[in-house]
Amino acid sequence: MRRLALEAGDKIMEIYNSDSFEVKVKSDESPVTEADEAADALISAGLRAAFPDVLLVTEEQADSHLEKADTFLIVDPLDGTKEFVHRRGDFTVNIAYVENGVPTRGVVYAPARDRMFYTLADGAAVEETGDLDKEQIGATQPIKVSDADNAALLVVASKSHRDQATDDYINKYSVADSKSAGSSLKFCLVATGEADIYPRVGRTMEWDTAAGHAVLQGAGGKVVRFDDHSPLVYGKDGYANPFFIAYSPSVALKEA
């Protein structure tokens, strides 16, 4: 999964750094580029070869959204397409493995930021800090959520989807600093302790969140539904998520 994410990242950056690239609009009005499609083809071929008996669900293959299984791989080959289109750098490659509703393994790679996060076999999460060689895993750093100061919280929220409902919820907390980030990087910023909480009051799909969720969980964090604070589970109808909150357990959560 790590190697495929790196290979997809190379393909994405090749297109990102070109003079121009084509942007199409999908039926739900979201943008899709040739980078999404090229990365999807590369990752899908690699995962199908490595895990021939495991269901593969990917954002770019609509037929896969109709299939169900207790164990499945779920992929967003380019999360943060708007960030990509506007050349803002906050986009990620996301590959996750889900077992009985829980994302147990995940890889999040931000190729324009040179940041790579993933879970290890024992469930712990790391950031790889080496030169990201495809064949050889480099130096890794264990990551752990913050011991949050509830009188001075660090909040991260969506860059492209920030709205009044999000701000209203954030305003329930004592906030020292609030920053915006694109894509699943927000989960990783909570996982490394660079942020304490990421509330999402807006539409997401399971492929947007599964890999980041796995990384955050491996760093000691939690992801819960916004409405009742029950755990966010996977394999739901249509792979659509409710609103959610990703956070360090040291944060005293406020009601929706």
C-alpha angles and dihedrals in degrees: 000000000000093000093048091050090053093047091049089048090056091051092047093049092049089059093038091056095045121104093254141353134194120257118197129185120234125216091267089055093251118133124248126188136194086257091062090050097044093047091047093052092049096047094043093052091049095047094045089053093048098039106027094162098047122092111247117210116186132174094233097052107069093188090064090060089070095056127088136196137155090238120039146149115237125195139188102184093193117015113186099037089167089056088049094048092050090044093236096139100228098117130117146196110231128196122167140172117216126199121186094338096316125103100227100172129031144168123199116183124181102193097185090050096042090230123138125183129178147152123255127223090267091055096253118131127231140178113226109226101178127093093287096242110188097224101034125052109226132205114321132198121209110237128211135181120254129268089237125218103221090201091058112026127182109224129192122193139174118290097205099032106040112140143163094271090056092048092047090056094044089051089065088072135067099249125195095179136002123195137178125228135169131236127354090327085097091069090050093051088056090045092055094044093248086122132020102208140016115191117192116199098172144066119301134159127224093253088059093057113023099086094043090045091054092049092048092047089051089054092053098264133129138222117203138171113270094227104051105004092240116145117281107244132196136226093056123157109290089358090266121151130218118226110290147183123226112196152145109267088235089072113098098228119223123217118261 
